[in-house]
Amino acid sequence: GAVVSQHPSRVICKSGTSVKIECRSLDFQATTMFWYRQFPKQSLMLMATSNEGSKATYEQGVEKDKFLINHASLTLSTLTVTSAHPEDSSFYICSARDRVTNTEAFFGQGTRLTVV
Amino acid sequence: GENVEQHPSTLSVQEGDSAVIKCTYSDSASNYFPWYKQELGKRPQLIIDIRSNVGEKKDQRIAVTLNKTAKHFSLHITETQPEDSAVYFCAASEENRDDKIIFGKGTRLHILP
């Protein structure tokens, strides 16, 4: 079945630095990918929709200059958390759906970001 | 935009009994309703889904019902087992438009021995 791979699974960074998270669709092309953030014991909150070849669409309240999204190919979207602060520590997870087969959405493994 | 409400936030049931989780959605254009089970620190796993052209769907011990008029959908787990303990999320999406999946707040299900 379709698989979405996310990397890295864990990252610890210093306050003020930037972190890049990759999301790849392994056996299908994804013109659209989605980025979610999940704080402990909370739900997955949609941050943005990543669109191949065009600008991402951000949900209300999500800072586009802080969470940079690039979707340069049909199989790769990246999320860069810029100038990270401790409050950005969270579980970030991407998803994509194979629109050709019209099956379920697939989720990456998630990235646990800790900003110290 | 879509808003999904989920109840209860926590549910404890005796092993072997049934568990029911209920959700409502706000956007009548939503037509796809997946349910996910999430273990701690892991990705959500789809356990069942339903589309708006059917009213219910069953897969072994798991069933989902959908009432489009009332914008309600529910998850039913029968003959619960210890491995059913997890966090469950309902979600709603408008397929073939933007496809984005909006999650409910989740239900922590405890199966008591």
mmCIF file of C-alpha atoms in Angstrom:
data_model
loop_
_atom_site.group_PDB
_atom_site.id
_atom_site.type_symbol
_atom_site.label_atom_id
_atom_site.label_comp_id
_atom_site.label_asym_id
_atom_site.label_seq_id
_atom_site.Cartn_x
_atom_site.Cartn_y
_atom_site.Cartn_z
ATOM 1 C CA GLY A 1 0.000 0.000 0.000
ATOM 2 C CA ALA A 2 0.911 3.640 -0.280
ATOM 3 C CA VAL A 3 3.462 4.787 2.251
ATOM 4 C CA VAL A 4 4.473 8.178 3.525
ATOM 5 C CA SER A 5 7.887 8.506 5.104
ATOM 6 C CA GLN A 6 8.914 11.343 7.392
ATOM 7 C CA HIS A 7 12.398 12.264 8.531
ATOM 8 C CA PRO A 8 13.833 12.791 11.081
ATOM 9 C CA SER A 9 11.796 10.971 13.699
ATOM 10 C CA ARG A 10 13.369 12.944 16.525
ATOM 11 C CA VAL A 11 15.332 16.156 16.642
ATOM 12 C CA ILE A 12 16.652 18.322 19.433
ATOM 13 C CA CYS A 13 17.753 21.813 18.551
ATOM 14 C CA LYS A 14 18.863 24.954 20.318
ATOM 15 C CA SER A 15 16.571 27.927 20.657
ATOM 16 C CA GLY A 16 16.926 30.278 17.700
ATOM 17 C CA THR A 17 18.009 27.676 15.187
ATOM 18 C CA SER A 18 15.978 26.248 12.296
ATOM 19 C CA VAL A 19 14.911 22.678 11.739
ATOM 20 C CA LYS A 20 13.824 21.038 8.506
ATOM 21 C CA ILE A 21 11.450 18.073 8.408
ATOM 22 C CA GLU A 22 10.959 16.024 5.241
ATOM 23 C CA CYS A 23 7.859 14.176 4.130
ATOM 24 C CA ARG A 24 8.026 11.797 1.183
ATOM 25 C CA SER A 25 5.395 9.786 -0.605
ATOM 26 C CA LEU A 26 7.209 6.577 -1.472
ATOM 27 C CA ASP A 27 5.125 4.929 -4.147
ATOM 28 C CA PHE A 28 2.683 7.544 -5.313
ATOM 29 C CA GLN A 29 2.693 11.137 -6.423
ATOM 30 C CA ALA A 30 1.188 13.641 -4.055
ATOM 31 C CA THR A 31 0.235 17.026 -5.454
ATOM 32 C CA THR A 32 -1.021 17.906 -1.997
ATOM 33 C CA MET A 33 0.395 17.076 1.414
ATOM 34 C CA PHE A 34 -0.758 18.186 4.832
ATOM 35 C CA TRP A 35 1.204 19.197 7.905
ATOM 36 C CA TYR A 36 -0.156 18.720 11.402
ATOM 37 C CA ARG A 37 1.108 19.579 14.864
ATOM 38 C CA GLN A 38 0.184 17.601 17.949
ATOM 39 C CA PHE A 39 0.905 18.747 21.498
ATOM 40 C CA PRO A 40 0.935 16.127 24.290
ATOM 41 C CA LYS A 41 -2.481 14.645 25.000
ATOM 42 C CA GLN A 42 -4.069 16.816 22.335
ATOM 43 C CA SER A 43 -5.435 16.320 18.858
ATOM 44 C CA LEU A 44 -3.757 16.728 15.501
ATOM 45 C CA MET A 45 -4.150 20.332 14.443
ATOM 46 C CA LEU A 46 -3.865 21.087 10.754
ATOM 47 C CA MET A 47 -1.170 23.692 10.159
ATOM 48 C CA ALA A 48 -1.067 23.966 6.399
ATOM 49 C CA THR A 49 -1.691 22.394 3.044
ATOM 50 C CA SER A 50 1.412 21.941 0.940
ATOM 51 C CA ASN A 51 0.784 22.349 -2.788
ATOM 52 C CA GLU A 52 3.256 21.064 -5.359
ATOM 53 C CA GLY A 53 4.633 23.901 -7.430
ATOM 54 C CA SER A 54 2.778 26.655 -5.611
ATOM 55 C CA LYS A 55 2.504 28.354 -2.257
ATOM 56 C CA ALA A 56 1.266 26.505 0.772
ATOM 57 C CA THR A 57 -2.103 27.349 2.266
ATOM 58 C CA TYR A 58 -1.885 28.054 5.987
ATOM 59 C CA GLU A 59 -4.626 27.587 8.534
ATOM 60 C CA GLN A 60 -5.732 30.533 10.578
ATOM 61 C CA GLY A 61 -3.286 31.417 13.318
ATOM 62 C CA VAL A 62 -0.305 29.612 11.795
ATOM 63 C CA GLU A 63 2.616 31.914 10.989
ATOM 64 C CA LYS A 64 3.742 31.288 7.434
ATOM 65 C CA ASP A 65 7.095 33.013 7.996
ATOM 66 C CA LYS A 66 7.840 30.766 10.941
ATOM 67 C CA PHE A 67 6.735 27.498 9.373
ATOM 68 C CA LEU A 68 8.145 27.483 5.864
ATOM 69 C CA ILE A 69 6.751 24.855 3.550
ATOM 70 C CA ASN A 70 8.279 23.814 0.264
ATOM 71 C CA HIS A 71 6.753 21.259 -2.086
ATOM 72 C CA ALA A 72 9.208 21.213 -4.938
ATOM 73 C CA SER A 73 8.387 17.777 -6.326
ATOM 74 C CA LEU A 74 5.464 15.404 -6.507
ATOM 75 C CA THR A 75 6.951 13.198 -3.799
ATOM 76 C CA LEU A 76 8.543 15.593 -1.330
ATOM 77 C CA SER A 77 7.302 18.320 0.973
ATOM 78 C CA THR A 78 9.449 19.973 3.615
ATOM 79 C CA LEU A 79 8.509 21.920 6.721
ATOM 80 C CA THR A 80 11.125 24.244 8.181
ATOM 81 C CA VAL A 81 10.587 25.580 11.665
ATOM 82 C CA THR A 82 12.548 28.830 11.683
ATOM 83 C CA SER A 83 14.022 30.478 14.769
ATOM 84 C CA ALA A 84 12.648 27.702 16.915
ATOM 85 C CA HIS A 85 11.634 28.384 20.503
ATOM 86 C CA PRO A 86 10.753 25.979 23.315
ATOM 87 C CA GLU A 87 7.037 26.527 22.684
ATOM 88 C CA ASP A 88 7.534 25.047 19.199
ATOM 89 C CA SER A 89 8.409 21.721 20.803
ATOM 90 C CA SER A 90 5.777 19.328 19.551
ATOM 91 C CA PHE A 91 5.030 16.269 17.426
ATOM 92 C CA TYR A 92 4.864 17.244 13.753
ATOM 93 C CA ILE A 93 3.247 14.845 11.325
ATOM 94 C CA CYS A 94 2.537 14.938 7.618
ATOM 95 C CA SER A 95 -0.034 13.143 5.515
ATOM 96 C CA ALA A 96 -0.821 12.589 1.869
ATOM 97 C CA ARG A 97 -3.398 10.791 -0.162
ATOM 98 C CA ASP A 98 -3.050 8.936 -3.432
ATOM 99 C CA ARG A 99 -5.718 10.566 -5.560
ATOM 100 C CA VAL A 100 -5.236 8.091 -8.363
ATOM 101 C CA THR A 101 -6.348 5.119 -6.283
ATOM 102 C CA ASN A 102 -8.548 7.322 -4.080
ATOM 103 C CA THR A 103 -7.677 5.397 -0.948
ATOM 104 C CA GLU A 104 -7.190 6.517 2.595
ATOM 105 C CA ALA A 105 -4.826 9.247 3.711
ATOM 106 C CA PHE A 106 -1.413 8.003 4.818
ATOM 107 C CA PHE A 107 0.561 9.530 7.636
ATOM 108 C CA GLY A 108 4.262 9.868 8.137
ATOM 109 C CA GLN A 109 5.874 8.496 11.285
ATOM 110 C CA GLY A 110 5.942 11.928 12.844
ATOM 111 C CA THR A 111 8.811 14.071 14.091
ATOM 112 C CA ARG A 112 9.296 14.790 17.777
ATOM 113 C CA LEU A 113 10.862 18.250 17.954
ATOM 114 C CA THR A 114 12.405 19.405 21.207
ATOM 115 C CA VAL A 115 13.764 22.943 21.397
ATOM 116 C CA VAL A 116 16.126 23.571 24.294
ATOM 117 C CA GLY B 1 -14.168 25.850 7.890
ATOM 118 C CA GLU B 2 -14.979 22.412 9.237
ATOM 119 C CA ASN B 3 -15.267 21.864 12.979
ATOM 120 C CA VAL B 4 -15.432 18.384 14.488
ATOM 121 C CA GLU B 5 -16.629 17.827 18.039
ATOM 122 C CA GLN B 6 -15.945 14.517 19.798
ATOM 123 C CA HIS B 7 -17.316 13.012 23.030
ATOM 124 C CA PRO B 8 -16.430 11.727 25.486
ATOM 125 C CA SER B 9 -12.838 12.811 26.049
ATOM 126 C CA THR B 10 -12.237 9.781 28.270
ATOM 127 C CA LEU B 11 -14.061 6.474 28.342
ATOM 128 C CA SER B 12 -13.530 3.469 30.581
ATOM 129 C CA VAL B 13 -15.310 0.215 29.847
ATOM 130 C CA GLN B 14 -15.066 -3.268 31.265
ATOM 131 C CA GLU B 15 -13.336 -5.787 29.048
ATOM 132 C CA GLY B 16 -15.936 -7.498 26.901
ATOM 133 C CA ASP B 17 -18.377 -4.600 27.019
ATOM 134 C CA SER B 18 -19.065 -2.157 24.176
ATOM 135 C CA ALA B 19 -17.643 1.316 23.704
ATOM 136 C CA VAL B 20 -19.315 4.136 21.800
ATOM 137 C CA ILE B 21 -17.695 7.389 20.729
ATOM 138 C CA LYS B 22 -19.737 10.155 19.153
ATOM 139 C CA CYS B 23 -18.819 13.000 16.843
ATOM 140 C CA THR B 24 -20.529 15.880 15.115
ATOM 141 C CA TYR B 25 -19.332 17.960 12.200
ATOM 142 C CA SER B 26 -20.306 21.380 10.978
ATOM 143 C CA ASP B 27 -19.663 21.461 7.230
ATOM 144 C CA SER B 28 -22.426 19.758 5.238
ATOM 145 C CA ALA B 29 -20.011 19.448 2.309
ATOM 146 C CA SER B 30 -17.873 16.929 4.210
ATOM 147 C CA ASN B 31 -18.312 13.495 2.684
ATOM 148 C CA TYR B 32 -15.598 11.305 4.159
ATOM 149 C CA PHE B 33 -15.380 10.343 7.817
ATOM 150 C CA PRO B 34 -12.374 8.294 8.955
ATOM 151 C CA TRP B 35 -11.674 7.018 12.443
ATOM 152 C CA TYR B 36 -8.123 6.657 13.714
ATOM 153 C CA LYS B 37 -6.472 4.849 16.584
ATOM 154 C CA GLN B 38 -3.274 6.384 17.888
ATOM 155 C CA GLU B 39 -0.779 4.759 20.217
ATOM 156 C CA LEU B 40 1.518 7.024 22.209
ATOM 157 C CA GLY B 41 4.166 8.634 20.010
ATOM 158 C CA LYS B 42 2.983 6.858 16.876
ATOM 159 C CA ARG B 43 1.190 7.900 13.726
ATOM 160 C CA PRO B 44 -2.617 7.606 13.535
ATOM 161 C CA GLN B 45 -3.827 4.305 12.141
ATOM 162 C CA LEU B 46 -7.048 4.169 10.159
ATOM 163 C CA ILE B 47 -9.412 1.654 11.726
ATOM 164 C CA ILE B 48 -12.559 2.295 9.714
ATOM 165 C CA ASP B 49 -14.030 4.965 7.500
ATOM 166 C CA ILE B 50 -17.383 5.821 6.010
ATOM 167 C CA ARG B 51 -18.468 7.928 3.102
ATOM 168 C CA SER B 52 -21.611 9.978 2.930
ATOM 169 C CA ASN B 53 -23.379 7.656 0.504
ATOM 170 C CA VAL B 54 -23.856 4.996 3.211
ATOM 171 C CA GLY B 55 -25.370 5.063 6.673
ATOM 172 C CA GLU B 56 -23.310 2.417 8.388
ATOM 173 C CA LYS B 57 -20.325 0.175 7.917
ATOM 174 C CA LYS B 58 -19.023 -2.746 9.917
ATOM 175 C CA ASP B 59 -15.677 -4.506 10.130
ATOM 176 C CA GLN B 60 -15.622 -7.343 12.658
ATOM 177 C CA ARG B 61 -15.911 -5.742 16.112
ATOM 178 C CA ILE B 62 -15.899 -2.193 14.806
ATOM 179 C CA ALA B 63 -18.829 -0.343 13.265
ATOM 180 C CA VAL B 64 -19.484 3.227 12.279
ATOM 181 C CA THR B 65 -22.814 4.948 11.716
ATOM 182 C CA LEU B 66 -23.471 8.219 9.934
ATOM 183 C CA ASN B 67 -26.478 10.512 10.112
ATOM 184 C CA LYS B 68 -25.978 13.153 7.431
ATOM 185 C CA THR B 69 -29.088 15.093 8.330
ATOM 186 C CA ALA B 70 -27.999 15.562 11.912
ATOM 187 C CA LYS B 71 -24.284 15.692 10.992
ATOM 188 C CA HIS B 72 -23.531 12.972 13.539
ATOM 189 C CA PHE B 73 -21.322 9.927 13.253
ATOM 190 C CA SER B 74 -20.379 7.340 15.825
ATOM 191 C CA LEU B 75 -17.869 4.566 16.407
ATOM 192 C CA HIS B 76 -18.966 1.349 18.075
ATOM 193 C CA ILE B 77 -16.494 -1.216 19.398
ATOM 194 C CA THR B 78 -18.017 -4.447 20.646
ATOM 195 C CA GLU B 79 -16.462 -7.155 22.821
ATOM 196 C CA THR B 80 -13.679 -4.820 23.846
ATOM 197 C CA GLN B 81 -10.228 -6.237 24.516
ATOM 198 C CA PRO B 82 -7.206 -4.837 26.398
ATOM 199 C CA GLU B 83 -5.458 -4.018 23.122
ATOM 200 C CA ASP B 84 -8.305 -1.651 22.259
ATOM 201 C CA SER B 85 -6.957 0.761 24.883
ATOM 202 C CA ALA B 86 -5.685 3.801 22.957
ATOM 203 C CA VAL B 87 -6.697 7.265 21.841
ATOM 204 C CA TYR B 88 -9.329 7.353 19.105
ATOM 205 C CA PHE B 89 -9.923 10.292 16.792
ATOM 206 C CA CYS B 90 -12.848 10.937 14.515
ATOM 207 C CA ALA B 91 -12.291 13.158 11.520
ATOM 208 C CA ALA B 92 -14.070 14.741 8.589
ATOM 209 C CA SER B 93 -12.965 15.617 5.107
ATOM 210 C CA GLU B 94 -14.317 16.787 1.789
ATOM 211 C CA GLU B 95 -12.882 14.340 -0.691
ATOM 212 C CA ASN B 96 -11.949 15.519 -4.150
ATOM 213 C CA ARG B 97 -12.017 19.145 -3.146
ATOM 214 C CA ASP B 98 -9.228 20.005 -0.718
ATOM 215 C CA ASP B 99 -8.973 16.573 0.965
ATOM 216 C CA LYS B 100 -7.786 18.074 4.208
ATOM 217 C CA ILE B 101 -8.725 16.004 7.225
ATOM 218 C CA ILE B 102 -9.991 17.809 10.296
ATOM 219 C CA PHE B 103 -9.732 15.870 13.551
ATOM 220 C CA GLY B 104 -11.882 15.772 16.638
ATOM 221 C CA LYS B 105 -10.173 16.256 19.991
ATOM 222 C CA GLY B 106 -9.866 12.546 20.665
ATOM 223 C CA THR B 107 -11.175 9.984 23.141
ATOM 224 C CA ARG B 108 -8.883 8.131 25.494
ATOM 225 C CA LEU B 109 -10.337 4.638 25.808
ATOM 226 C CA HIS B 110 -9.399 2.503 28.805
ATOM 227 C CA ILE B 111 -10.359 -1.154 28.820
ATOM 228 C CA LEU B 112 -10.627 -2.350 32.405
ATOM 229 C CA PRO B 113 -9.722 -5.945 33.268
#
